[in-house]
Short mmCIF file of C-alpha atoms in Angstrom, two decimals:
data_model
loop_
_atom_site.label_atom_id
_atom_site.label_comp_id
_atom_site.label_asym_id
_atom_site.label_seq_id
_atom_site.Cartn_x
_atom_site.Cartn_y
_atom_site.Cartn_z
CA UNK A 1 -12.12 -39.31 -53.54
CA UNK A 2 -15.46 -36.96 -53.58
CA UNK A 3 -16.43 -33.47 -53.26
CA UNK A 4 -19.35 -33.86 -51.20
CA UNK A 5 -21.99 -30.35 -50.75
CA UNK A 6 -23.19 -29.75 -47.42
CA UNK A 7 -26.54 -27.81 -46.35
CA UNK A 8 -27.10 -27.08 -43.15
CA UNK A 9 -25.25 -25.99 -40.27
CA UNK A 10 -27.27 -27.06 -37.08
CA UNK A 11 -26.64 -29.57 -34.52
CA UNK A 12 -26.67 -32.40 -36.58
CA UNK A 13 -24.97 -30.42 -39.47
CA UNK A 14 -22.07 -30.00 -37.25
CA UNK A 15 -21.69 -34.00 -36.80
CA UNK A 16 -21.66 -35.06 -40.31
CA UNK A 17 -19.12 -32.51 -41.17
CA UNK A 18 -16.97 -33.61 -38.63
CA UNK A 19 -17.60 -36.90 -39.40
CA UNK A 20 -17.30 -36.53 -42.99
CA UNK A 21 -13.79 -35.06 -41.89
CA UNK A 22 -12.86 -38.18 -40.10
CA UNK A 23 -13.10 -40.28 -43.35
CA UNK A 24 -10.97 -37.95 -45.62
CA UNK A 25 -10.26 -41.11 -47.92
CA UNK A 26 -13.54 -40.84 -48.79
CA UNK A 27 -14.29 -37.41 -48.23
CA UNK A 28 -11.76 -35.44 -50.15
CA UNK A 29 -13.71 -32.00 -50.21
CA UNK A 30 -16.31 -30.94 -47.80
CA UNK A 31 -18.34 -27.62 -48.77
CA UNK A 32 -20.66 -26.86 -45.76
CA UNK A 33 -23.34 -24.15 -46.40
CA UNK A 34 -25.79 -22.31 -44.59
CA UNK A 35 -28.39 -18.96 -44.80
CA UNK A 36 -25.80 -18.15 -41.68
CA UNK A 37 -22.18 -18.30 -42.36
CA UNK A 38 -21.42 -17.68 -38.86
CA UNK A 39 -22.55 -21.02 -37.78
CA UNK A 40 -20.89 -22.65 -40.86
CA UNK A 41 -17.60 -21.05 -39.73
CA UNK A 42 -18.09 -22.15 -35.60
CA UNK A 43 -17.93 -26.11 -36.92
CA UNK A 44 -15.33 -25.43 -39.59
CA UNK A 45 -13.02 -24.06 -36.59
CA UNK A 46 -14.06 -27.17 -34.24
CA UNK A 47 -12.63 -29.61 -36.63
CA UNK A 48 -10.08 -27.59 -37.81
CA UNK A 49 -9.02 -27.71 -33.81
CA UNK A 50 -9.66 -31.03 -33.68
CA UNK A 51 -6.91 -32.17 -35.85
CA UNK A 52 -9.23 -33.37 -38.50
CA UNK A 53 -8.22 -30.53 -41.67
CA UNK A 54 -9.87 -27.98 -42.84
CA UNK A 55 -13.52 -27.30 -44.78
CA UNK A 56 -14.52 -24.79 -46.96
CA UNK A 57 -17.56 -22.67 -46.02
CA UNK A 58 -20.71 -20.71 -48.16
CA UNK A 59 -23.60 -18.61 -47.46
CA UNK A 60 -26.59 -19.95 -49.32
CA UNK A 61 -31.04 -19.54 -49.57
CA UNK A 62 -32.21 -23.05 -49.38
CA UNK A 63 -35.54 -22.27 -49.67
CA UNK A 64 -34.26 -20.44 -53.21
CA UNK A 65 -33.77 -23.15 -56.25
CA UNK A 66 -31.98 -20.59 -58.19
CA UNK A 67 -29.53 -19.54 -55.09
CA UNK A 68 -29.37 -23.68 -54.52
CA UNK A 69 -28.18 -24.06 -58.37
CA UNK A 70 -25.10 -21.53 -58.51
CA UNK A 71 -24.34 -23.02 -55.63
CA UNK A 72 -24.12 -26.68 -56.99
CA UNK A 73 -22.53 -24.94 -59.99
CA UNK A 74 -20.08 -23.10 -58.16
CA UNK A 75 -18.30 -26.07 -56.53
CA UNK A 76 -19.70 -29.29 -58.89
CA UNK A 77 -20.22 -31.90 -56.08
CA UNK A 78 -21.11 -35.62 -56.21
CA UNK A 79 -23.11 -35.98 -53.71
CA UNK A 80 -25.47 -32.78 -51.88
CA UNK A 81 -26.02 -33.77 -47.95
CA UNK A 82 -29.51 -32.00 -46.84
CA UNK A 83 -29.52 -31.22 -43.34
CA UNK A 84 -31.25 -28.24 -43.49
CA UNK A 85 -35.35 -27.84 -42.47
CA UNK A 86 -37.18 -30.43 -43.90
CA UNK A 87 -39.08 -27.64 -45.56
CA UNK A 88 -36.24 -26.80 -47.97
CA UNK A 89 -36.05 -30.70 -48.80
CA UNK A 90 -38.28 -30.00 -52.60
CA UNK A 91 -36.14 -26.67 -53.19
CA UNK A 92 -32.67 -28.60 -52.55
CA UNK A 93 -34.26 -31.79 -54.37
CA UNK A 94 -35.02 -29.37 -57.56
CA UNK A 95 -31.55 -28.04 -57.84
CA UNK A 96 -29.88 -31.21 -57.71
CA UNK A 97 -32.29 -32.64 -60.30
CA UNK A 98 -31.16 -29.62 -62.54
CA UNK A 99 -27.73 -29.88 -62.15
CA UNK A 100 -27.82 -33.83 -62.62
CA UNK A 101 -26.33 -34.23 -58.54
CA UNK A 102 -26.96 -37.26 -56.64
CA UNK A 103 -28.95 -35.79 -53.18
CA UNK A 104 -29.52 -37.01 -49.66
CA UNK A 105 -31.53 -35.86 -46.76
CA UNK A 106 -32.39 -37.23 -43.28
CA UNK A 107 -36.15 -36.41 -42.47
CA UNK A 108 -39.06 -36.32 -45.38
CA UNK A 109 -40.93 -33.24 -46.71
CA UNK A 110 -42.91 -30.98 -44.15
CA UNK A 111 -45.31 -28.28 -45.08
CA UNK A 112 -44.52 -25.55 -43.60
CA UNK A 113 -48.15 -24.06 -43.03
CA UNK A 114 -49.26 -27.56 -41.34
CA UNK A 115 -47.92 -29.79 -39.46
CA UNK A 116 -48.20 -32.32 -41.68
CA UNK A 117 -45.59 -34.54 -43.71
CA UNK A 118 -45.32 -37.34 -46.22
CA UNK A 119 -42.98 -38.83 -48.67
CA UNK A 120 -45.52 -38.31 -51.55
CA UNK A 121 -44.04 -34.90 -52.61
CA UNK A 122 -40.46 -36.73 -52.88
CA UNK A 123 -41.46 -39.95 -54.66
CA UNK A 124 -42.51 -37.97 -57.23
CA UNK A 125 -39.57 -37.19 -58.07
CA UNK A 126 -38.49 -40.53 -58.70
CA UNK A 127 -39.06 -41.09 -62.41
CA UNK A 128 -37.40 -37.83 -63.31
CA UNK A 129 -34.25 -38.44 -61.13
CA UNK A 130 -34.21 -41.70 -63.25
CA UNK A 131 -33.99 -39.91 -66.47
CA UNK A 132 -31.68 -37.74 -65.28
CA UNK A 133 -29.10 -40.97 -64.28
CA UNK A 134 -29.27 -39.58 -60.35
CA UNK A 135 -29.95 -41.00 -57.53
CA UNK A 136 -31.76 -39.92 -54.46
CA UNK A 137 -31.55 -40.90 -50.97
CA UNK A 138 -34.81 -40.63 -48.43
CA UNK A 139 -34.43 -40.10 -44.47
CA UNK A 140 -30.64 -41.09 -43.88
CA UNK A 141 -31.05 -40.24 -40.07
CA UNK A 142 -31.75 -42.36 -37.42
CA UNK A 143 -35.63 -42.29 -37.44
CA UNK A 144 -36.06 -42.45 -40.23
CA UNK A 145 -33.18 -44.31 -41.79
CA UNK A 146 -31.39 -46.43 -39.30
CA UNK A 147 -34.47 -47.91 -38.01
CA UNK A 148 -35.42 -48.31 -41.83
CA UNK A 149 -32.36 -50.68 -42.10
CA UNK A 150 -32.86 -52.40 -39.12
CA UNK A 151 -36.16 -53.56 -40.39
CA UNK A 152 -34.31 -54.40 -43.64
CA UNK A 153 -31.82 -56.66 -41.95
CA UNK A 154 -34.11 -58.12 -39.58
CA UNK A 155 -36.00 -58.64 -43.35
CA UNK A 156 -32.94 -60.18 -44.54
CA UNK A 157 -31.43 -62.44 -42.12
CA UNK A 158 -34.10 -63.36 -39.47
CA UNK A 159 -37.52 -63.95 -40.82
CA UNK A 160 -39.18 -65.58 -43.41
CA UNK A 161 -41.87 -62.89 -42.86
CA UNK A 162 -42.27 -59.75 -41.01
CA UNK A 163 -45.82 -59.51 -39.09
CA UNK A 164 -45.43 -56.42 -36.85
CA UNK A 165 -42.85 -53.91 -36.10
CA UNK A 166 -42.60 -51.29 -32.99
CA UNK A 167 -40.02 -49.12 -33.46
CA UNK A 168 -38.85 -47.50 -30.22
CA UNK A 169 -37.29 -43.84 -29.65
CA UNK A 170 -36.02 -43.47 -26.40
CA UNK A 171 -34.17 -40.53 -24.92
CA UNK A 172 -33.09 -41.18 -21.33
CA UNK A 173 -30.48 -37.89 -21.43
CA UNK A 174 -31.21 -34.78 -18.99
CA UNK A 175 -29.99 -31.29 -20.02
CA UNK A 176 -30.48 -29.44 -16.73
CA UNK A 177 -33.58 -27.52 -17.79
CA UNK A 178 -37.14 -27.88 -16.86
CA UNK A 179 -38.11 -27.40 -20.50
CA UNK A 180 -36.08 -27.71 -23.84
CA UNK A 181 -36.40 -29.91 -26.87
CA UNK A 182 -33.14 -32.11 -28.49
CA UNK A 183 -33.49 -30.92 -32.02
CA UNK A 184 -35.15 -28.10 -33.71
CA UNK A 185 -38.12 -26.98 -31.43
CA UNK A 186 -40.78 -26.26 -34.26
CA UNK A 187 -40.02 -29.60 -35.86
CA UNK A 188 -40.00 -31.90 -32.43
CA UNK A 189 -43.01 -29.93 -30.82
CA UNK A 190 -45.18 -29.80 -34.37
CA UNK A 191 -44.23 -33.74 -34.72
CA UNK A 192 -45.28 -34.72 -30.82
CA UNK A 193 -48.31 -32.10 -30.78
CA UNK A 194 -49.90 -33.85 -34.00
CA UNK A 195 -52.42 -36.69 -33.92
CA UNK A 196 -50.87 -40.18 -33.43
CA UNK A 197 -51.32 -42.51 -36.19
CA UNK A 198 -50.64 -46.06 -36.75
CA UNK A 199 -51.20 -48.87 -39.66
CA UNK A 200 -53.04 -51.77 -39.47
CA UNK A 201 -54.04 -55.08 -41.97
CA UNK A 202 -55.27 -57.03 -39.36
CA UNK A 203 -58.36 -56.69 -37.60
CA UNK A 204 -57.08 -58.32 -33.90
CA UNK A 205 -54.07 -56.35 -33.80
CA UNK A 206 -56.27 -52.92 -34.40
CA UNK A 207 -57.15 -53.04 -30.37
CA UNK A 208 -53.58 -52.21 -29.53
CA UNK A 209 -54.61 -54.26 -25.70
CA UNK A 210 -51.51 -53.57 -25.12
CA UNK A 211 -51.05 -50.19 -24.94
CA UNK A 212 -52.99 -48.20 -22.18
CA UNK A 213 -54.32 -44.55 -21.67
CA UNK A 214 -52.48 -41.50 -20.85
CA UNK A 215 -53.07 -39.81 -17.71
CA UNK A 216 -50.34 -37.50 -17.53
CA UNK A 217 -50.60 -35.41 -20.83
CA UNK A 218 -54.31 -35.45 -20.22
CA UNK A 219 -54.40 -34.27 -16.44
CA UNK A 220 -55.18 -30.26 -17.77
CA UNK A 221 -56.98 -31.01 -20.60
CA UNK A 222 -59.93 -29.35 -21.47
CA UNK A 223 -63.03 -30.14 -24.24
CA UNK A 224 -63.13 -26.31 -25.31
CA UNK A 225 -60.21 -23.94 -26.41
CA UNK A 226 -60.38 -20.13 -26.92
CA UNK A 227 -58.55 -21.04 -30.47
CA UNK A 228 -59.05 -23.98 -33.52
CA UNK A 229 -56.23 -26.35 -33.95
CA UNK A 230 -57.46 -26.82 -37.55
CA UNK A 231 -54.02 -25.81 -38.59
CA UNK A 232 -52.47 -28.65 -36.77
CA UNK A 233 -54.31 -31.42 -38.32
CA UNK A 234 -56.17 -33.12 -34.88
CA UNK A 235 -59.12 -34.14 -37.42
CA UNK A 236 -59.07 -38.16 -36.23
CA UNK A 237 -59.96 -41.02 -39.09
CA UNK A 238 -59.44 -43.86 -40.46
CA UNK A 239 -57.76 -43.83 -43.84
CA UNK A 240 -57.11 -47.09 -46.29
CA UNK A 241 -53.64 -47.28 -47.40
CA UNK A 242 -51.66 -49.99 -49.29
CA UNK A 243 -54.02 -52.73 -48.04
CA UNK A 244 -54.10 -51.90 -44.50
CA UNK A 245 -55.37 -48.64 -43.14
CA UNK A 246 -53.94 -45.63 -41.63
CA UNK A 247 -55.91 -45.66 -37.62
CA UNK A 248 -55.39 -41.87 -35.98
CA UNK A 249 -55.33 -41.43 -32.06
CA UNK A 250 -55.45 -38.29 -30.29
CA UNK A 251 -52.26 -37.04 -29.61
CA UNK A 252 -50.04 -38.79 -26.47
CA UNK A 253 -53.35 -40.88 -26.06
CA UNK A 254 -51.84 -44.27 -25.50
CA UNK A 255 -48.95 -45.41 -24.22
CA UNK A 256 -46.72 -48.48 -22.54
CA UNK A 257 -44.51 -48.96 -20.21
CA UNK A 258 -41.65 -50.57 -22.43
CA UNK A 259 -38.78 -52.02 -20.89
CA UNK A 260 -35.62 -50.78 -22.69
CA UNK A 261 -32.38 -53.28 -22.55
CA UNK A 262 -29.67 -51.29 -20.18
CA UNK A 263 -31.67 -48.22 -19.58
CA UNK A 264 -34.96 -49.58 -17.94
CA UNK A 265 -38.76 -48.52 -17.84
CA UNK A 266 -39.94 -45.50 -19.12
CA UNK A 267 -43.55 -44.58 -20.49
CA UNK A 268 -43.05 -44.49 -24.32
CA UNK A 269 -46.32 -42.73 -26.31
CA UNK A 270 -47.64 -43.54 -29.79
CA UNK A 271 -46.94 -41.48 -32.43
CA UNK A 272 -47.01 -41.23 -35.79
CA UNK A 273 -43.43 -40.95 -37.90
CA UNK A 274 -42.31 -40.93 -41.47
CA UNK A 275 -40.80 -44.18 -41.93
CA UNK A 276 -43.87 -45.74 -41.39
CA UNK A 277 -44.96 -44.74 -44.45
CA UNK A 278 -42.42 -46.28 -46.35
CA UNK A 279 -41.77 -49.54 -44.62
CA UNK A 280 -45.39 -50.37 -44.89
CA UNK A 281 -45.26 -50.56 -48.79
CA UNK A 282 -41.19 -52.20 -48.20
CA UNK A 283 -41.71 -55.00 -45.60
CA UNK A 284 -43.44 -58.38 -46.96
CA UNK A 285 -46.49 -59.47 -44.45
CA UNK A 286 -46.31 -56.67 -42.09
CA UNK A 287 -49.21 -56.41 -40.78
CA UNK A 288 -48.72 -53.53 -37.92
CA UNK A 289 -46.36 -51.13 -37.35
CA UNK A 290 -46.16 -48.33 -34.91
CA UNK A 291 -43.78 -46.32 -33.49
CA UNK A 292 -43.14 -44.92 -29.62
CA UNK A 293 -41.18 -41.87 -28.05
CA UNK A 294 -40.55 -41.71 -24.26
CA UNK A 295 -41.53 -38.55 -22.66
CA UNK A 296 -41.03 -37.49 -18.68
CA UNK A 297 -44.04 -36.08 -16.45
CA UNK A 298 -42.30 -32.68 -16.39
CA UNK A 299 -42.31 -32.90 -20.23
CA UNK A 300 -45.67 -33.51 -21.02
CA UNK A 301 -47.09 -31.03 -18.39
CA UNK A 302 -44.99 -27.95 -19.81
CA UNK A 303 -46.13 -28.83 -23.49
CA UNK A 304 -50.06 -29.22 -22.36
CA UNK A 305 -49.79 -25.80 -20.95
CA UNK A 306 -47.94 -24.39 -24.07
CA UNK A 307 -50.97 -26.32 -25.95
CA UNK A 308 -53.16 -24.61 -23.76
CA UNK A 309 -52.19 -21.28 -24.21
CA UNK A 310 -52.01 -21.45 -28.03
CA UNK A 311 -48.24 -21.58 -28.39
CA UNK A 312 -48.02 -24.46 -29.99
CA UNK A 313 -50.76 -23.51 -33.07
CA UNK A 314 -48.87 -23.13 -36.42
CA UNK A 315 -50.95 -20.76 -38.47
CA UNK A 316 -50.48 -17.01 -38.57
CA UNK A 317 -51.62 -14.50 -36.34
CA UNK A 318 -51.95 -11.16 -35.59
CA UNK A 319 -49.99 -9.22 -32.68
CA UNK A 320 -49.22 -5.24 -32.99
CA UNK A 321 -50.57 -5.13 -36.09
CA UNK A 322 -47.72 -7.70 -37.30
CA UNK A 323 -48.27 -11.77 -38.28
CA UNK A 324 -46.57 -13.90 -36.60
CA UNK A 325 -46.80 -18.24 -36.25
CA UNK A 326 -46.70 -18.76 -32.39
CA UNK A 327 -44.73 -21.96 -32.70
CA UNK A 328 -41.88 -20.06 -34.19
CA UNK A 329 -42.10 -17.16 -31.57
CA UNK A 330 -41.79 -20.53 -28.63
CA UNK A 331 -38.57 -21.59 -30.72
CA UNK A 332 -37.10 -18.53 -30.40
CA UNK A 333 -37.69 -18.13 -26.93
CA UNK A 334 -36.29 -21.61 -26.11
CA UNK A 335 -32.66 -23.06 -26.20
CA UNK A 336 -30.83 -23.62 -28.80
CA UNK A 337 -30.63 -27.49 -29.26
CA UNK A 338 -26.87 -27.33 -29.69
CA UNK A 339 -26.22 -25.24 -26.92
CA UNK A 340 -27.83 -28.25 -24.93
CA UNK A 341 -24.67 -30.74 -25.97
CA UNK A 342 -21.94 -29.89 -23.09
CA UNK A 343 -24.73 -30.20 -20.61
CA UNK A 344 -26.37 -33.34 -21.30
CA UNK A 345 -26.15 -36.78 -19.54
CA UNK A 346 -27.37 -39.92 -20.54
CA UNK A 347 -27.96 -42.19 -23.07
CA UNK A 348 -30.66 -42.51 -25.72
CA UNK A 349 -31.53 -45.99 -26.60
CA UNK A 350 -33.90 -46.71 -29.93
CA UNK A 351 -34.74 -49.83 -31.83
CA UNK A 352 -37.06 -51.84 -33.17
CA UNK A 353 -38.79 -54.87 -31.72
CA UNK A 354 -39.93 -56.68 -34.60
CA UNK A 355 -42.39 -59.98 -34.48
CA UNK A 356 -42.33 -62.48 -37.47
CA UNK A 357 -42.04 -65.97 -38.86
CA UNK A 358 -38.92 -67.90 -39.23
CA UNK A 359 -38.90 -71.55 -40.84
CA UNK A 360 -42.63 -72.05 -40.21
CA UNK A 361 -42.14 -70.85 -35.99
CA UNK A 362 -42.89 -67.61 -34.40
CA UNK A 363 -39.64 -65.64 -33.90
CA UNK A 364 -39.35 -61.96 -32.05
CA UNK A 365 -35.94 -59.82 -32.41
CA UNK A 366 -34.90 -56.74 -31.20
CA UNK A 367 -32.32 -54.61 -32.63
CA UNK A 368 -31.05 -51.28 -30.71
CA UNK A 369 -28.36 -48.99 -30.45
CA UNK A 370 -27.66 -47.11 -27.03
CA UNK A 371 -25.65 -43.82 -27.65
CA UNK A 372 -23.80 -41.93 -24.73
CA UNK A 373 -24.40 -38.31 -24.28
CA UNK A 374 -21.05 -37.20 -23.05
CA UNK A 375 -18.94 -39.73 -25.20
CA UNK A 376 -21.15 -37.50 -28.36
CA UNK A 377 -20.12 -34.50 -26.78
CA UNK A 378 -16.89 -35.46 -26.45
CA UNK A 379 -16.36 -36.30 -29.87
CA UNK A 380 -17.72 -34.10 -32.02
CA UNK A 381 -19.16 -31.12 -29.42
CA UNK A 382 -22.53 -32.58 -29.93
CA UNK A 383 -25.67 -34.34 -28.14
CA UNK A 384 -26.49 -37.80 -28.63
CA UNK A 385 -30.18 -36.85 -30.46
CA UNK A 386 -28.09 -34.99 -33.30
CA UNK A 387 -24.73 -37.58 -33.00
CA UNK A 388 -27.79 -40.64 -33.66
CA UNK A 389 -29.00 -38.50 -36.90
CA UNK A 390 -25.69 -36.82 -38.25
CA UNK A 391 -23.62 -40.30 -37.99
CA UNK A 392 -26.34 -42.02 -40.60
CA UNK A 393 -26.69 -39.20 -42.57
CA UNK A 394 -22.68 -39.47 -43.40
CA UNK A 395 -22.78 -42.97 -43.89
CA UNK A 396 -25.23 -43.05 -46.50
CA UNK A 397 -23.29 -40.19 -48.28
CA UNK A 398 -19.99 -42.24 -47.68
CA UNK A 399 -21.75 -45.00 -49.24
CA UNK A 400 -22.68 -43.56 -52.05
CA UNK A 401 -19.33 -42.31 -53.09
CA UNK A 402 -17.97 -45.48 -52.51
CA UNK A 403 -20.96 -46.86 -54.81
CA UNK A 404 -21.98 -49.20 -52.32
CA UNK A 405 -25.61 -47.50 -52.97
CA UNK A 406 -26.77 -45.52 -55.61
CA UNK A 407 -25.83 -46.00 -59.80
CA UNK A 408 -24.76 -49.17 -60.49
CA UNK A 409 -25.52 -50.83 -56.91
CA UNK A 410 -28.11 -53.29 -56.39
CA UNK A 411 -31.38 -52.86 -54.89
CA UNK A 412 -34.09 -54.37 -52.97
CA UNK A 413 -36.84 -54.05 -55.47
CA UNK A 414 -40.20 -54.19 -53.36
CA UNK A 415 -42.77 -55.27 -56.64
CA UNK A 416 -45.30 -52.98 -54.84
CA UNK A 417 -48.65 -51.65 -56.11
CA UNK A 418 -47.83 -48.20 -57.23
CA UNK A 419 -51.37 -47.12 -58.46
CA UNK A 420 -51.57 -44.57 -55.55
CA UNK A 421 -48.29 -43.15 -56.24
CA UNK A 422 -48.71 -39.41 -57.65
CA UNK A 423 -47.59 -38.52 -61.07
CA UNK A 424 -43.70 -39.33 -61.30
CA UNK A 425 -44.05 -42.02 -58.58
CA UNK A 426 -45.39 -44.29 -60.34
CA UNK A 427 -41.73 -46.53 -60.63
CA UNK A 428 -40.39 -45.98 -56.98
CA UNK A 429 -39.04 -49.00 -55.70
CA UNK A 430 -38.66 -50.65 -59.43
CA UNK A 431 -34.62 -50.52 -60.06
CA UNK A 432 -34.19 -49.19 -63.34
CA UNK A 433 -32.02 -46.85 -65.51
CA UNK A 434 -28.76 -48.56 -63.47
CA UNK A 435 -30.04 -47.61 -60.65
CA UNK A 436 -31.29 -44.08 -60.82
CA UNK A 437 -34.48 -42.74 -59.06
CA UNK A 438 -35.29 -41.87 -55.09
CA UNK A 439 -35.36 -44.78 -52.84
CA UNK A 440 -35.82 -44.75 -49.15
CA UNK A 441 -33.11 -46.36 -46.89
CA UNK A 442 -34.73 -50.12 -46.81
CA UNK A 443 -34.68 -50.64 -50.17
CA UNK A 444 -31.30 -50.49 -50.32
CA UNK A 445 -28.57 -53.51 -49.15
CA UNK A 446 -28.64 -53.09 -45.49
CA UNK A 447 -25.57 -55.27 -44.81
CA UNK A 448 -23.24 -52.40 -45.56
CA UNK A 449 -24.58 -50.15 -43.61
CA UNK A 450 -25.01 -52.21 -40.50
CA UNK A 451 -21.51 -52.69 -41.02
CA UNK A 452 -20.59 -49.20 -41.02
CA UNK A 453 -22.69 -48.40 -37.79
CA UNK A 454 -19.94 -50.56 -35.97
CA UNK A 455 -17.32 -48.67 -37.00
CA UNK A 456 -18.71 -45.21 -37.15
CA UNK A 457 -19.81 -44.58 -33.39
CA UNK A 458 -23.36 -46.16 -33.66
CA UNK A 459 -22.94 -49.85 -33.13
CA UNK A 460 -26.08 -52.41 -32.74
CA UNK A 461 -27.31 -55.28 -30.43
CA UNK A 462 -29.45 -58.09 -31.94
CA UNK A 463 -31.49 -60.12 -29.53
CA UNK A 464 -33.87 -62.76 -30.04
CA UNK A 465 -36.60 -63.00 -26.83
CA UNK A 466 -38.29 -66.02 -26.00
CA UNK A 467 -42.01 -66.56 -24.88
CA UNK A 468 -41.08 -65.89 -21.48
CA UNK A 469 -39.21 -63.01 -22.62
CA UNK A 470 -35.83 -63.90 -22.26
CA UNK A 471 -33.06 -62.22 -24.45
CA UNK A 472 -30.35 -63.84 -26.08
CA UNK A 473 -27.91 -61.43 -27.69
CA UNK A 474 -27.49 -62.98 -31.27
CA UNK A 475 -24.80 -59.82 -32.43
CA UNK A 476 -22.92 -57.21 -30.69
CA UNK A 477 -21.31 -54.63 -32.59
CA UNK A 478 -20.00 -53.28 -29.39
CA UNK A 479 -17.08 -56.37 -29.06
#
């Protein structure tokens, strides 16, 4: 049916291609590039093995627009998949937009010389991609993306109005080691290292008296360092944004004890993430939204020390008279995410617990999915961190062949102010030119995606809770 263009050949790149394979009737052709064609060639063998047909394979510069082009070119897709570094998403986003090829990617722009990332750079696009009669699709993952559309269902179906929104990332899994990360190192470690943020319209819920500070992460820290973390942005303030304001924390300052349905306690940290950013401007009468990521003791006290030492810093230095970024030297030095997969156990378990209106009452629901570790593994030789991002990532691709989403499909036009948008932003969220533009996940129809999270490997629970906090399972995509 479509000749879909894959970049990226990582752990999560190797579960959308072989999920990709597993729908051939959408799927007809799957191209899956990479800089290394070795790795390209390991996953087209696995599902080759597995019974599911075969894939063709390319060596390809995504941080090169030109070398992105002939590529395109070359093989004339539909749809390009970016699952490369989020760093390559504005290269890969360019090529498309000169070849006239719808595009999709999982996590937003990062700048590679900060740690440091926003949508802005991509919205821009948006008027342009119009024109052009493409359409672009922000943060398919999991968060971003699924969480995205479970904010967009609980939008559609449960509340009259949304008033707050924790969205909850919890990995209860254990590889063996006393120190590795899930997914790429420089991307997890640069995202958890960075100052916690959080937006806010109203004044009483700016206390957070819920949440409660850190003594873990904090037990070896120190007020003076031998180095500046300029480079990874620590500078804390308060910035106005879309109505509310953006309220930084130092990083792994505060923290709960959430309970998580079927997997139990664990401390879960503020942070800041990328859908936020989004969802604020997409979700009428929010008026707080965070977001949480459980980390052990043993975690927390191996990064400090890393911190410590300087091997988390992101800017260049010298060593034998060569430069070198000692974040990247750490990644090196640590596993390779994927080779975690055939050792993992456990589940991961994220969702968002969302607080709102319905029919003039106060109504809370929580939507989750729990993922198995092994049962990932088992599957598609992968971890349940890069199963819970590759799985979304095809089903917004096999959604937009299908033209579920995309040209011609409805959307869920958000009327926002766009007066802060930058130049070629200034239409995002306004469905226009049949349908054209870059949209992020929620502003799309959630209902068919929910509906292919059942059948794909990823299926949700919806609970309401009560006052006393009693749940009452309202869907299970499980049964």
């Amino acid at each position: 049916m479509a000749c879909v263009l894959q970049i990226g050949a990582g752990g999560v790149g190797g579960v959308v291609a072989h999920k990709m394979a597993m729908n051939r009737e959408v799927f007809s052709r799957i191209i899956l590039a990479s800089r290394t064609l070795d790795k390209c060639k390991v996953i087209a063998d696995s599902i080759k093995q597995k019974g599911l047909g075969e894939i063709e394979i390319d060596c390809v510069d995504a941080d090169s627009v030109e070398s992105m082009v002939a590529l395109i070119e070359k093989y004339k897709p539909k749809l390009v998949v970016n699952v490369a570094l989020p760093y390559q998403d504005l290269s890969i986003m360019e090529a498309c937009l000169r070849t006239k090829t719808h595009y999709l990617d999982t996590a937003n722009y990062e700048h590679p010389d900060s740690a440091h990332f926003e949508y802005k750079e991509q919205w821009a696009y948006d008027t342009r991609y119009k024109q052009a009669g493409i359409f672009g699709l922000l943060g398919s993952g999991f968060d971003p993306g699924v969480t995205n559309v479970f904010c967009a269902y609980a939008q559609k179906h449960y509340f009259d109005e949304i008033h707050s929104i924790d969205i909850l990332d919890c990995n209860a899994g254990d590889h063996g080691y006393a120190f590795a990360t899930n997914f790429n190192p420089e991307i997890n470690l640069r995202e958890v290292s960075s100052k916690a943020r959080f937006w806010v319209k109203d004044e009483n819920l700016a206390q957070n008296t819920d949440l409660k500070k850190d003594t873990i992460y904090r037990k070896f820290e120190r007020e003076e360092k031998h180095f500046s973390l300029e480079a990874n942005t620590q500078d804390l303030k308060n910035e106005d944004y879309f109505g509310g304001q953006w309220q930084d924390i130092a990083p792994l300052d505060l923290m709960k004890e959430w309970e998580y349905p079927e997997v139990g306690v664990k401390n879960s940290y503020l942070l800041y993430h990328e859908e936020l950013e989004s969802l604020v401007r997409n979700i009428k009468g929010l008026k707080r939204i965070r977001f949480f990521m459980t980390f052990g003791e043993s975690y927390l006290t191996h990064m400090k020390c890393l911190e410590n030492v300087g091997l988390l810093r992101v800017d260049e230095i010298e060593h034998n008279g060569q430069k070198i970024v000692p974040i990247q030297v750490l990644k090196t030095l640590l596993p390779d995410p994927a080779s975690l997969a055939p050792r993992t156990k456990g589940q991961t378990h994220i969702g968002c617990y969302i607080k709102g209106i319905k029919d003039g009452k106060d109504r809370t629901i929580y939507i989750y999915n729990i993922c198995d570790h092994e049962a990932c593994y088992k599957e598609v030789n992968a971890q349940g961190v890069s199963y819970t991002t590759g799985v979304p990532a095809m089903i917004g691709a096999k959604l937009i062949c299908e033209g579920k989403w995309g040209i011609g499909a409805a959307k869920i036009p958000n009327n926002a102010d766009n007066s802060d948008m930058p130049k070629g932003g200034e239409f995002q969220g306004i469905d226009s030119h049949n349908g054209g533009g870059v949209w992020n996940m929620e502003q799309n129809d959630p209902d068919p995606f929910m509906a292919e999270l059942n059948k794909q490997g990823l299926p949700y629970v919806v609970c309401e809770i009560d006052s006393n906090g009693e749940r009452k399972i309202l869907e299970d995509g499980r049964k």
